[in-house]
Amino acid sequence: GHMPPEEAWKLYYAWAIRRKLEKTIEHEQGFWDQFWAWHKGTNLCAVTPESVLKWRDHLARTRTKQGAVRSPRTIN
């Protein structure tokens, strides 16, 4: 199958807007956008457990734009 990240985000947003605070969704969208910039993929179905683990490791090794270390809770 093929699902562009933008389409997947629209579906998620439609679900989340009824269940989460807007600020929470904005935070999640920031990580979503960062993941896709890092992953360089165009297909949600191409994401594997291995690529998610590599992303997690990347977040643990790198600092935020403000220079902070991400907590394990943030990474999860």
XYZ file of N, CA and C in Angstrom, residues 5 11-12 14 18-19 23 27 29 33-34 37-38 40 42 44 46-48 51 55-57 61 65 68-69 71 76:
87
model
N 2.596 10.739 3.931
C 2.541 11.217 5.314
C 1.493 12.310 5.534
N -5.763 12.217 8.578
C -6.611 11.212 9.230
C -6.396 11.217 10.740
N -5.136 11.287 11.147
C -4.827 11.322 12.578
C -5.402 12.592 13.214
N -7.946 14.393 12.339
C -9.412 14.289 12.453
C -9.798 13.473 13.681
N -10.722 15.560 18.359
C -11.868 15.253 19.231
C -11.443 14.671 20.573
N -10.138 14.368 20.715
C -9.690 13.648 21.906
C -8.531 14.293 22.661
N -2.747 21.997 21.804
C -1.309 22.144 22.078
C -0.593 20.792 21.999
N 2.391 19.701 19.335
C 3.640 19.066 19.758
C 3.879 17.783 18.956
N 2.657 17.065 16.060
C 2.927 17.387 14.656
C 4.387 17.805 14.468
N 6.662 15.956 11.784
C 7.404 16.646 10.726
C 8.896 16.344 10.807
N 9.442 16.305 12.017
C 10.858 15.976 12.194
C 11.151 14.556 11.714
N 11.200 14.472 7.912
C 12.396 15.138 7.391
C 13.606 14.217 7.546
N 13.670 13.506 8.665
C 14.769 12.572 8.928
C 14.643 11.312 8.075
N 12.979 10.793 5.328
C 13.013 11.111 3.897
C 12.141 10.162 3.071
N 8.254 8.888 1.621
C 7.012 9.472 1.112
C 5.857 8.497 1.241
N 3.874 6.125 4.213
C 3.702 5.662 5.587
C 3.900 4.151 5.690
N 5.966 2.346 4.296
C 7.372 1.951 4.213
C 8.080 2.068 5.564
N 7.421 2.628 6.564
C 8.016 2.742 7.894
C 8.047 1.362 8.530
N 9.215 0.988 9.026
C 9.388 -0.326 9.640
C 9.689 -0.167 11.129
N 13.108 1.280 11.404
C 13.265 2.713 11.166
C 12.776 3.524 12.367
N 15.052 6.086 14.578
C 14.581 7.442 14.887
C 14.675 7.705 16.385
N 14.247 6.732 17.177
C 14.337 6.865 18.636
C 15.788 7.078 19.070
N 16.686 6.282 18.500
C 18.107 6.419 18.833
C 18.647 7.778 18.388
N 20.386 10.726 20.753
C 21.758 11.193 20.519
C 21.853 12.681 20.204
N 16.615 22.076 19.153
C 17.099 23.333 18.577
C 17.603 24.281 19.659
N 18.833 21.428 24.284
C 18.473 20.566 25.412
C 18.542 19.084 25.017
N 18.793 18.260 26.013
C 18.735 16.810 25.837
C 17.279 16.383 26.046
N 14.278 14.037 27.189
C 14.091 13.025 28.223
C 13.578 11.726 27.592
N 9.781 8.666 24.113
C 8.709 7.654 24.012
C 7.460 8.266 23.423
